[in-house]
Amino acid sequence: MRPFYVTTPIYYVNDRPHIGHAYSTVAADVLARYAKLRGRPTRFLTGTDEHGQKIEERARELGKDAKAFVDEMSPPFDEAFRKLGCAYDDFIRTTEPRHEEKVQALWTLLAEKGDIYLGEYEGWYSVADEAFITEMELKALDEVTRSKVRKVREPSYFFKLSAYTDKLLAFYEANPTFVQPIGRFNEVKAFVREGLRDLSVSRTSFTWGVPVPGDPKHVMYVWLDALTNYVSALGGPAAPGAAPLFDRFWPPSADVVHVVGKDILRFHAIYWPAFLLAAGLEPPTQIFAHGWLTINGEKMSKRLGNFIPPGPLVDELGADVVRYYLMREVGFGQDGDFAHRQVFARYHGELGNGLGNLLARMVTGIVQKSFEGVVPAPAALGYEERELIAIAERAAAQAASHLDVVAPHRALDAIFELVAAANRYIDRTAPWALAKQGELERLGTVAYTVLESLRWLSVMLSPFMPEKTAALRAQLGLSPLTPTEALDAWPKAGDWGGLAAGTQTAPAAPLFPRFDPKDEEAILERLGAAGTKGADAKTGAKQGEQGVEAPKAEKATKKSDEAASAAKQEKSVSESSGTIVFDDFMKVELRVGLIVEAEAVPKSDKLVRCQIDLGEEKPRQILAGIRLHYAPEALVGKRVIVVANLPPRKMMGLESQGMILAASDTEHGLSVLGLEKDIAPGTRVS
Ligand code: ME8
């Protein structure tokens, strides 16, 4: 199996760790845990970026020696990430000798190649972003960042970035998924196509950095230093055979994904591959640039005092709830909002009512009472069981394919389809009634089917919630998962039945105990979020994407203004017109359906009986009052939108298992809602 290496940005130690840092690191941890589960040799790196003018100045402001300052500021990052359950293999600090040596080695390779020359830099330098910026970019900056911009004129070494314009474009062409999401890749390409200027890669006006080999008056530009961490942590650059980790986990041997925020895409997608190409090394496989988080609709800023440290959240809710929320709330790649009240909404809804109840209903409710806590053997499988197994198989296949392309939010969507389906299955098969009637054989089948679904869920959710899934497995009587290299543990079609009948379950406290509203308010109070709005004020992931041109401070500010005003607008709408919250909308399960059969219902002039493929094991029968507007045969082959979670309803003695959406007006009559593209049957509409 192909090795996998995933990294986070290394974080500047001028500040304390906050939820934005946690976001990138948790995402990388999920990817690493997933790869390990699939049996891939996996390595996961995070760390801290400790050189540069910004940090030197911060230490000076505090009256501290720079080294003493970074030694004090780096460990809290490690602690915060560990507390979030992030299981990296290495934590690199750029002040470590193992790193500094390799930065100098990379410099030497670039110099030997003839790509470095001595000149003079005259222009603007943004200390906040540690970036050389143009006059135009300067104008676009917000006030705070602009106040930290310096006019610089100093001797400087330059890297011949201009010589890499065409090489980079050719590289992008040959690697069409090098940057994700694709919209951001297009912006990178457009930027490079404009032509690149040589890049200043050393500074002489301060000393807190890695000395340039042979000319120690210069320290290296902090981004050349920082980017090198991805290889220095593997012992590279190094000749083949000299650094086993580098040989194993850097291309061409491995797939490498750098998870970064969109604010630092330019450095990763342009400078970094250019340095590597110049040094004769392969660039990473992919840069995934995720979006920007606001907090309760506001930009995180010192002024607002809303830098949310992850620690107190973890103390109150546990690491897994925070991890789950971060991965679930915002489409990975899009901007979004971290809203404290929304954490509770998801906690109570999907985790408590969805997953937690499923477990409790079965393990504590049925298995304990009717089977003395022992997993029963299933008897003959009926349609309901086969349907649930098909849903489990589909969820597993879809979740895997989403995780393969770094779409953790979509993977969770797919996985929670199984949670919902298993709960529906319980509702439909009514195990309590079976218990009452003493139908133990049938009850055994139902219990087994739910327990096995829970086992599948414990595997698929383990990258997201390692602790909770271990607790879930313990209740099922299973030991924690131990990913093994070369052994793919992801559930697949044909794996159904892995839970051994006879296993002794171990009912325990609820996985996601309920907080009553008073407790919830008390927690919010302690987290300093009592005055924040609920889910209806959330700005969500609807915001546009940002370009790569402008430095990050400007982007974040502009974005947050939009976010804040969007939040305000949404709030006033919901207060004045009784709109529903987003979660209520999501309760309606809209799906793409393909009409495979349609016939008129005898004795009815309105009803058409349709068989609609919803991606389930067999088509559903749905009755629709559309005969006056559509000839039944004209409906066959149409894709329609179906409300898929309505209770079955009888019409003219026939059961209808859903509803087709349609609109009508007097001019056109009725039209069923369709799709412009052939989206697969069963796909959720949202
Ligand atoms: O840029 N939303 O470090 P940094 C989402 N040292 N992600 C956020 C975020 C937010 N509001 N705030 C921060 C640096 N992040 C350099 C990196 S890499 C070789 C050197 C995350 O401390 C996001 O991943 O400013 C962003 O890219 C990173 O923290 C910036 O961290």
XYZ file of C-alpha atoms and ligand atoms in Angstrom:
717
model
C 0.000 0.000 0.000
C 1.211 3.430 -0.914
C 2.589 5.414 2.033
C 0.730 8.546 3.046
C 2.211 11.656 4.628
C -0.053 14.404 5.911
C 1.010 17.702 7.427
C -0.489 20.834 8.961
C 0.926 24.328 8.734
C 3.502 24.921 11.418
C 2.015 27.644 13.576
C 3.608 30.926 14.559
C 4.329 31.019 18.244
C 3.615 34.704 18.692
C 0.102 33.712 19.785
C -1.642 31.006 21.739
C -3.302 28.062 19.989
C -6.896 28.736 18.982
C -9.746 27.006 17.242
C -8.414 27.946 13.776
C -5.201 26.038 14.454
C -7.249 23.210 15.922
C -9.307 23.061 12.733
C -6.338 22.327 10.450
C -4.743 19.899 12.878
C -7.927 17.938 13.561
C -8.579 17.660 9.822
C -5.078 16.309 9.237
C -5.539 13.902 12.149
C -8.757 12.575 10.629
C -6.972 11.982 7.331
C -4.063 10.261 9.076
C -6.336 8.032 11.134
C -8.335 7.155 8.045
C -5.196 6.250 6.077
C -3.976 4.077 8.965
C -7.324 2.328 9.111
C -6.983 1.548 5.430
C -3.670 -0.117 6.218
C -1.488 2.520 4.597
C 1.918 3.272 6.099
C 1.116 6.732 7.450
C 2.995 9.653 8.880
C 1.489 12.782 10.336
C 3.426 15.949 11.149
C 2.603 19.199 12.880
C 4.724 21.761 14.682
C 5.616 25.382 15.286
C 7.169 28.133 13.183
C 9.487 30.022 15.477
C 11.726 32.370 13.509
C 11.187 35.704 11.795
C 10.626 39.331 12.485
C 7.108 38.917 13.887
C 8.297 36.616 16.647
C 11.475 38.549 17.337
C 9.422 41.709 17.803
C 6.824 40.029 19.984
C 9.543 38.662 22.264
C 11.087 42.122 22.454
C 7.729 43.700 23.296
C 7.445 41.292 26.196
C 11.029 41.954 27.226
C 11.989 38.353 26.597
C 14.896 36.677 24.910
C 13.656 35.229 21.605
C 14.766 31.673 22.339
C 13.281 31.715 25.842
C 10.066 33.124 24.367
C 9.627 30.401 21.723
C 10.539 27.701 24.234
C 7.661 28.935 26.348
C 5.183 29.409 23.489
C 5.619 26.180 21.527
C 4.557 23.524 24.095
C 0.984 24.867 24.465
C 0.412 23.975 20.789
C 1.540 20.423 21.374
C -0.614 20.208 24.504
C -3.701 21.670 22.819
C -3.471 19.294 19.876
C -2.836 16.234 22.047
C -5.797 17.208 24.150
C -7.883 17.206 20.971
C -6.847 13.617 20.394
C -4.472 14.413 17.534
C -2.016 11.566 17.188
C 0.844 12.986 15.144
C 4.044 11.070 14.757
C 6.257 14.116 15.035
C 6.085 17.699 16.233
C 8.726 19.855 14.609
C 10.034 23.171 15.857
C 11.959 25.313 13.416
C 14.473 26.230 16.102
C 15.603 22.618 16.399
C 19.083 21.885 15.014
C 17.704 18.973 12.918
C 15.586 21.517 11.062
C 18.084 24.367 10.810
C 20.695 22.042 9.285
C 18.266 20.938 6.595
C 17.194 24.487 5.782
C 20.826 25.284 5.137
C 21.167 22.109 3.072
C 18.228 23.153 0.895
C 19.677 26.641 0.487
C 22.957 25.101 -0.628
C 21.161 23.019 -3.252
C 19.405 26.120 -4.599
C 22.652 28.095 -4.608
C 24.535 25.294 -6.371
C 21.837 25.231 -8.983
C 22.579 28.925 -9.631
C 19.089 29.981 -8.564
C 20.190 32.327 -5.796
C 21.879 35.689 -6.326
C 22.729 38.691 -4.166
C 20.875 41.950 -4.736
C 18.978 44.562 -2.826
C 15.324 44.474 -1.814
C 13.492 47.737 -1.822
C 9.800 47.663 -1.108
C 7.141 46.807 1.418
C 7.236 44.046 3.984
C 4.205 42.989 5.992
C 5.436 41.772 9.353
C 2.007 40.407 10.291
C 2.025 38.141 7.233
C 5.814 37.787 6.943
C 5.333 38.634 3.278
C 6.878 40.950 0.703
C 3.998 42.864 -0.780
C 3.343 45.140 -3.697
C 2.052 48.699 -3.586
C -1.353 47.409 -4.712
C -1.500 44.798 -1.980
C -0.525 47.422 0.568
C -3.530 49.523 -0.358
C -5.853 46.568 0.128
C -4.696 45.830 3.685
C -6.766 46.533 6.745
C -5.511 49.190 9.137
C -4.040 46.914 11.778
C -1.998 44.937 9.289
C -0.994 48.074 7.417
C 0.337 49.573 10.610
C 2.787 46.686 10.720
C 3.997 47.121 7.144
C 7.551 48.389 6.774
C 9.351 50.033 3.927
C 12.476 47.961 3.588
C 15.696 48.628 1.757
C 18.405 46.125 2.469
C 20.876 43.795 0.831
C 19.111 40.535 0.114
C 19.588 37.241 -1.640
C 17.001 36.461 -4.256
C 15.629 33.179 -5.513
C 15.073 33.120 -9.285
C 11.369 32.481 -8.998
C 10.769 34.197 -12.335
C 12.586 31.333 -14.050
C 9.972 28.914 -12.679
C 6.842 30.482 -14.114
C 6.627 28.065 -17.045
C 7.900 25.094 -15.074
C 5.223 25.638 -12.458
C 2.516 25.992 -15.080
C 3.673 22.757 -16.697
C 3.712 21.077 -13.292
C 0.148 22.266 -12.583
C -0.944 21.010 -15.969
C 0.501 17.586 -15.276
C -0.998 17.473 -11.765
C -4.594 18.626 -12.088
C -5.438 17.968 -8.422
C -2.297 19.566 -6.992
C -4.356 22.273 -5.295
C -7.810 21.644 -3.869
C -10.483 22.968 -3.919
C -10.286 23.423 -7.645
C -11.517 27.046 -7.549
C -8.467 27.995 -5.532
C -6.225 26.121 -7.954
C -7.600 28.218 -10.790
C -6.719 31.360 -8.862
C -3.196 30.107 -8.268
C -2.767 29.363 -11.962
C -4.110 32.758 -12.968
C -1.681 34.410 -10.568
C 1.303 32.473 -11.930
C 0.278 33.094 -15.534
C 0.731 36.827 -14.871
C 4.429 36.009 -14.452
C 6.412 35.722 -11.235
C 9.038 38.078 -9.846
C 12.197 36.888 -8.156
C 11.708 36.375 -4.462
C 13.752 37.950 -1.709
C 14.899 35.050 0.480
C 17.089 36.677 3.094
C 16.959 39.582 5.513
C 19.688 41.643 7.139
C 17.727 44.005 9.363
C 17.193 41.513 12.173
C 18.869 38.315 13.342
C 16.195 35.841 14.510
C 16.455 33.251 11.784
C 18.626 30.586 10.195
C 21.926 32.095 9.008
C 22.602 31.954 5.280
C 25.450 29.484 4.653
C 28.640 31.429 4.047
C 27.092 34.845 4.737
C 25.793 34.930 8.309
C 24.937 38.651 8.191
C 21.840 37.380 6.385
C 19.143 35.274 7.977
C 16.849 33.297 5.742
C 13.404 34.512 4.833
C 11.099 32.846 7.317
C 8.935 31.194 4.655
C 11.891 29.418 3.026
C 12.825 28.258 6.515
C 9.279 27.254 7.471
C 8.270 25.397 4.305
C 11.357 23.225 4.606
C 9.880 21.686 7.770
C 7.875 19.271 5.661
C 11.046 17.576 4.469
C 13.406 18.335 7.364
C 11.118 16.380 9.704
C 11.764 13.368 7.474
C 15.510 13.988 7.472
C 15.518 15.503 3.988
C 16.749 16.806 1.716
C 19.057 13.829 1.694
C 20.711 11.484 -0.800
C 18.839 8.208 -1.383
C 19.557 5.795 1.456
C 20.661 8.535 3.853
C 17.258 9.304 5.407
C 14.854 6.326 5.553
C 11.795 8.416 6.431
C 12.454 10.798 3.593
C 12.899 7.879 1.193
C 9.653 6.331 2.368
C 7.344 9.293 2.860
C 8.303 11.793 0.181
C 7.343 11.503 -3.498
C 7.794 9.586 -5.640
C 7.430 6.920 -2.900
C 4.426 8.407 -1.101
C 1.344 10.594 -1.414
C 1.856 13.829 0.468
C -1.005 16.128 1.455
C -0.301 19.503 3.035
C -3.437 20.708 4.814
C -3.282 24.515 5.056
C -5.603 27.466 5.470
C -6.415 29.426 2.328
C -4.464 32.380 3.740
C -1.157 30.671 3.067
C -1.924 29.003 -0.218
C 0.369 31.216 -2.254
C 3.401 30.112 -0.263
C 2.512 26.449 -0.556
C 1.291 26.282 -4.112
C 3.874 28.561 -5.723
C 7.020 29.075 -3.670
C 7.250 25.596 -2.199
C 7.046 23.574 -5.437
C 9.404 26.086 -7.069
C 12.006 25.579 -4.315
C 11.636 21.829 -4.572
C 11.862 21.745 -8.362
C 14.977 23.919 -8.134
C 16.504 21.540 -5.595
C 15.771 18.551 -7.823
C 13.123 17.210 -5.439
C 9.538 16.284 -6.161
C 6.760 18.592 -4.986
C 4.072 17.229 -2.663
C 1.041 15.496 -4.147
C -1.562 17.952 -2.945
C -2.101 21.201 -1.132
C -5.546 21.246 0.396
C -6.497 24.828 1.266
C -9.394 24.866 3.672
C -11.587 27.863 4.387
C -11.613 30.432 7.124
C -13.587 30.115 10.345
C -15.322 32.957 12.060
C -16.528 32.676 15.657
C -20.216 33.203 16.283
C -20.264 35.259 13.095
C -17.255 37.414 13.968
C -13.650 37.429 12.878
C -11.300 36.172 15.571
C -9.328 39.147 16.730
C -7.458 40.501 19.703
C -9.758 43.516 19.725
C -12.889 41.393 20.104
C -11.084 39.080 22.504
C -12.638 36.080 20.787
C -9.629 33.895 20.078
C -11.203 30.652 21.171
C -8.681 28.323 22.767
C -9.701 24.706 22.188
C -8.800 23.536 25.728
C -11.858 24.807 27.644
C -14.193 23.465 24.955
C -12.581 20.074 25.292
C -12.860 20.262 29.065
C -16.581 20.926 28.813
C -17.613 18.674 25.938
C -14.790 16.228 25.344
C -12.366 16.209 22.442
C -14.520 14.123 20.130
C -17.484 16.465 20.199
C -15.243 19.363 19.207
C -13.592 17.269 16.493
C -16.938 16.123 15.187
C -18.345 19.629 15.102
C -15.308 21.038 13.296
C -15.482 18.371 10.630
C -19.244 18.351 10.305
C -20.288 21.954 10.420
C -18.416 23.435 7.505
C -17.781 21.961 4.084
C -14.034 21.347 4.088
C -12.598 23.915 1.708
C -15.309 26.487 2.334
C -15.468 29.327 4.802
C -17.731 28.877 7.749
C -18.603 29.727 11.285
C -17.920 28.171 14.648
C -21.061 28.874 16.668
C -21.157 27.602 20.225
C -24.893 27.050 20.247
C -24.651 25.128 17.040
C -22.209 22.757 18.740
C -24.986 21.913 21.188
C -27.550 21.589 18.397
C -25.399 18.976 16.675
C -24.513 17.348 19.964
C -28.113 16.790 20.947
C -29.369 16.078 17.444
C -26.988 13.909 15.490
C -24.822 12.603 18.284
C -27.284 12.213 21.148
C -30.569 11.469 19.414
C -28.969 9.858 16.394
C -25.983 7.753 17.349
C -26.239 7.638 21.149
C -29.883 6.595 21.122
C -29.301 3.915 18.543
C -26.749 2.310 20.825
C -28.770 2.748 24.003
C -32.022 1.544 22.461
C -30.413 -1.661 21.383
C -27.718 -2.512 23.919
C -29.397 -1.294 27.081
C -32.957 -1.618 25.891
C -33.202 -4.883 24.005
C -30.071 -6.992 24.243
C -29.767 -6.586 27.976
C -33.410 -7.322 28.680
C -34.161 -10.057 26.168
C -30.791 -11.756 25.608
C -28.986 -11.263 28.934
C -26.597 -8.903 27.225
C -25.339 -11.461 24.710
C -25.276 -10.744 20.963
C -27.933 -13.060 19.452
C -27.439 -14.950 16.208
C -29.516 -13.629 13.317
C -32.092 -15.908 11.717
C -33.350 -15.525 8.142
C -32.925 -12.003 6.770
C -35.988 -10.207 5.507
C -36.366 -7.293 3.159
C -35.801 -4.746 5.928
C -32.505 -6.312 6.930
C -31.279 -6.547 3.361
C -32.195 -2.931 2.824
C -30.260 -1.790 5.887
C -27.244 -3.858 4.879
C -27.351 -2.250 1.436
C -27.488 1.174 3.057
C -24.520 0.292 5.289
C -22.531 -0.855 2.281
C -23.371 2.263 0.364
C -22.515 4.505 3.327
C -19.144 2.813 3.738
C -18.291 3.027 0.046
C -19.369 6.652 -0.210
C -17.652 7.731 2.993
C -14.416 6.134 1.810
C -14.549 7.825 -1.546
C -15.202 11.180 0.130
C -12.314 10.730 2.532
C -10.100 9.703 -0.366
C -10.625 13.163 -1.836
C -10.401 15.029 1.483
C -14.123 15.697 1.915
C -14.602 14.743 5.576
C -17.927 16.604 5.867
C -19.345 14.557 2.998
C -18.032 11.376 4.564
C -19.906 12.256 7.750
C -23.031 12.919 5.723
C -22.797 9.458 4.220
C -22.057 7.800 7.560
C -24.968 9.503 9.276
C -27.278 8.178 6.592
C -26.612 4.804 8.148
C -27.335 6.150 11.640
C -30.656 7.516 10.412
C -31.490 4.348 8.494
C -30.707 2.130 11.488
C -32.969 4.252 13.688
C -35.713 4.039 11.057
C -35.184 0.300 10.923
C -35.799 0.080 14.662
C -38.942 2.164 14.290
C -40.184 -0.069 11.526
C -39.335 -3.433 13.026
C -40.574 -2.404 16.501
C -38.339 -4.654 18.611
C -40.190 -3.758 21.826
C -43.349 -5.199 20.401
C -41.435 -8.305 19.316
C -40.069 -8.653 22.857
C -43.510 -8.315 24.324
C -44.910 -10.907 21.970
C -42.038 -13.229 22.760
C -40.943 -13.397 19.132
C -37.375 -14.017 20.116
C -36.125 -15.367 16.817
C -37.224 -12.315 14.877
C -36.064 -10.065 17.714
C -32.622 -11.694 17.549
C -32.368 -10.856 13.886
C -33.382 -7.264 14.468
C -30.979 -6.873 17.391
C -28.119 -8.410 15.459
C -28.748 -6.182 12.465
C -28.588 -3.037 14.591
C -25.547 -4.180 16.562
C -23.674 -5.009 13.393
C -24.601 -1.595 11.980
C -23.182 -0.077 15.142
C -19.992 -2.057 14.673
C -19.651 -0.674 11.158
C -20.283 2.807 12.500
C -17.628 2.341 15.171
C -15.057 1.758 12.446
C -16.178 4.467 10.051
C -16.467 7.102 12.752
C -13.200 6.203 14.467
C -11.071 8.715 12.521
C -13.432 11.472 13.646
C -14.204 10.378 17.192
C -11.521 7.968 18.385
C -12.556 8.044 22.057
C -16.308 7.826 21.581
C -16.020 5.022 19.078
C -13.764 3.101 21.464
C -16.458 3.559 24.136
C -19.122 2.460 21.668
C -17.122 -0.662 20.835
C -16.664 -1.413 24.512
C -20.451 -1.419 24.887
C -20.673 -3.833 21.956
C -18.143 -6.027 23.715
C -15.408 -5.227 21.212
C -11.829 -4.127 21.846
C -10.567 -0.802 20.492
C -9.490 -0.793 16.874
C -5.792 -1.273 16.317
C -4.950 -0.232 12.772
C -2.398 -2.556 11.277
C -0.159 -1.734 8.370
C -1.189 -3.482 5.148
C -4.543 -4.505 6.632
C -7.541 -2.602 5.345
C -10.060 -2.412 8.202
C -12.634 -0.236 6.414
C -15.970 -2.078 6.105
C -16.911 -3.193 2.628
C -19.634 -5.080 0.819
C -19.395 -8.689 1.897
C -18.060 -7.866 5.371
C -21.485 -7.963 6.984
C -21.614 -10.352 9.913
C -18.247 -9.583 11.525
C -19.794 -9.262 14.965
C -19.721 -12.712 16.547
C -22.966 -14.013 18.006
C -22.333 -14.808 21.649
C -20.283 -11.667 22.281
C -21.024 -10.276 25.722
C -22.107 -6.643 25.430
C -21.358 -4.143 28.181
C -24.049 -1.514 28.559
C -22.659 1.644 30.090
C -23.441 5.315 30.566
C -24.908 7.087 27.516
C -22.301 7.997 24.901
C -23.640 11.532 24.634
C -25.486 12.350 27.832
C -28.084 15.092 27.548
C -27.462 18.490 29.039
C -30.553 20.169 30.289
C -30.977 23.758 29.110
C -29.705 25.105 32.432
C -26.469 23.093 32.205
C -26.074 24.179 28.618
C -26.355 27.846 29.558
C -23.897 27.348 32.391
C -21.390 25.805 30.002
C -21.868 28.612 27.493
C -21.394 31.093 30.303
C -18.127 29.441 31.325
C -16.983 29.479 27.698
C -17.817 33.168 27.414
C -20.449 32.467 24.757
C -23.667 32.956 26.692
C -24.684 36.000 24.699
C -24.237 34.357 21.304
C -26.978 33.428 18.906
C -28.085 29.944 18.015
C -28.084 28.058 14.780
C -30.256 30.624 13.024
C -27.532 33.260 13.267
C -24.960 30.987 11.818
C -23.292 32.181 8.665
C -22.569 28.682 7.427
C -20.532 27.788 4.421
C -22.293 29.949 1.930
C -19.569 32.514 1.659
C -17.532 32.916 -1.497
C -13.962 31.890 -1.919
C -10.942 34.082 -1.667
C -8.185 34.738 -4.130
C -4.536 34.038 -3.577
C -3.387 37.537 -4.418
C -4.018 39.426 -1.247
C -2.152 38.749 1.988
C -4.144 37.031 4.661
C -4.982 39.793 7.081
C -6.957 41.632 4.466
C -8.790 38.525 3.426
C -9.830 37.593 6.882
C -11.092 41.058 7.670
C -13.107 41.446 4.529
C -14.565 38.016 4.956
C -15.544 38.545 8.537
C -17.326 41.773 7.729
C -19.398 39.911 5.205
C -19.969 37.140 7.705
C -21.036 39.520 10.429
C -23.439 41.379 8.210
C -24.839 38.123 6.854
C -25.373 36.991 10.433
C -27.161 40.213 11.279
C -29.380 39.931 8.267
C -30.321 36.335 8.937
C -31.117 37.151 12.504
C -33.519 39.939 11.660
C -35.263 37.803 9.085
C -35.787 34.951 11.477
C -37.042 37.209 14.244
C -39.552 38.982 12.067
C -40.965 36.216 9.913
C -40.918 32.962 11.820
C -38.446 31.222 9.495
C -37.085 27.821 10.411
C -33.578 27.025 11.543
C -31.267 25.206 9.169
C -31.440 21.988 11.170
C -35.195 21.870 10.737
C -34.744 22.124 7.011
C -32.224 19.294 7.125
C -34.768 17.054 8.807
C -36.593 16.869 5.513
C -34.863 14.136 3.582
C -34.977 15.240 -0.033
C -33.496 12.783 -2.489
C -33.015 12.347 -6.188
C -35.367 9.690 -7.494
C -35.420 8.007 -10.888
C -38.878 6.954 -12.059
C -38.501 3.418 -13.346
C -42.170 2.541 -13.778
C -45.358 4.588 -13.885
C -48.948 3.579 -14.396
C -52.344 5.144 -13.903
C -54.157 4.050 -10.751
C -57.467 2.484 -11.810
C -60.566 4.380 -10.724
C -58.599 7.534 -10.034
C -58.328 10.315 -12.560
C -55.469 11.989 -10.732
C -53.177 9.373 -9.278
C -50.164 7.841 -10.940
C -48.457 4.904 -9.261
C -44.684 5.329 -9.690
C -41.847 2.966 -8.842
C -38.948 5.213 -8.004
C -35.333 4.222 -7.664
C -33.929 6.024 -4.606
C -30.646 4.146 -4.601
C -32.134 1.597 -2.192
C -32.292 -2.121 -2.700
C -35.625 -1.951 -4.435
C -37.601 0.927 -5.888
C -40.189 2.646 -3.732
C -43.811 2.926 -4.636
C -44.940 6.516 -4.587
C -48.363 7.777 -5.586
C -48.567 11.218 -7.126
C -51.596 13.249 -8.127
C -50.184 14.316 -11.459
C -52.090 12.333 -14.060
C -53.886 15.377 -15.437
C -50.510 16.880 -16.274
C -48.376 13.905 -17.252
C -49.057 10.758 -19.221
C -47.649 7.956 -17.013
C -45.350 6.641 -19.774
C -43.824 10.119 -20.179
C -42.689 9.975 -16.563
C -40.526 6.898 -16.943
C -36.841 7.833 -16.985
C -37.411 11.220 -15.342
C -35.353 12.276 -12.366
C -37.446 13.900 -9.689
C -37.028 15.188 -6.162
C -38.602 12.991 -3.522
C -39.346 13.644 0.138
C -38.011 10.332 1.383
C -38.696 10.334 5.111
C -42.441 10.769 5.303
C -44.340 7.949 6.983
C -46.040 5.625 4.464
C -49.575 6.655 3.568
C -52.462 4.760 1.982
C -54.278 6.182 -1.044
C -56.948 4.247 -2.954
C -55.853 1.183 -0.988
C -52.224 1.525 -2.128
C -49.260 2.470 0.011
C -47.278 5.550 -0.961
C -43.751 5.684 0.442
C -42.847 9.287 -0.182
C -43.790 12.383 -2.085
C -42.684 13.846 -5.392
C -42.102 17.591 -5.385
C -43.957 19.660 -7.970
C -45.016 23.236 -8.569
C -47.958 24.628 -10.453
C -49.417 27.878 -11.665
C -52.475 28.679 -13.729
C -50.503 29.493 -16.851
C -48.366 26.342 -17.057
C -50.241 23.796 -15.024
C -48.132 21.443 -12.961
C -44.452 20.646 -13.338
C -42.530 18.080 -11.306
C -39.186 19.320 -10.029
C -36.269 17.865 -11.939
C -32.513 18.167 -12.214
C -30.346 19.604 -14.929
C -27.847 16.775 -14.702
C -28.146 13.029 -14.272
C -27.377 13.022 -10.557
C -27.378 9.484 -9.145
C -30.638 8.186 -7.656
C -30.610 8.387 -3.858
C -28.363 11.451 -3.708
C -29.424 13.768 -0.925
C -30.685 17.182 -2.028
C -29.665 20.120 0.143
O 0.750 31.128 8.669
N -9.866 29.608 10.309
O 1.113 30.357 10.804
P -0.188 30.857 11.569
C -9.292 28.524 9.794
N 3.627 29.917 10.282
N -7.994 28.238 9.948
C -7.239 29.081 10.658
C -7.778 30.234 11.231
C -9.166 30.484 11.039
N -9.777 31.544 11.528
N -6.795 30.876 11.867
C -5.668 30.141 11.703
C 1.455 30.602 9.513
N -5.927 29.053 10.981
C 2.804 30.060 9.138
C 2.630 28.745 8.415
S 3.586 26.604 7.145
C 5.034 26.159 6.458
C 3.900 28.127 7.931
C -4.970 27.996 10.626
O 0.084 30.627 13.006
C -4.887 27.799 9.110
O -4.369 26.527 8.842
O -0.573 32.200 11.118
C -3.868 28.836 8.722
O -3.297 28.573 7.460
C -2.886 28.674 9.838
O -3.683 28.423 11.016
C -2.036 29.920 10.008
O -1.274 29.774 11.151
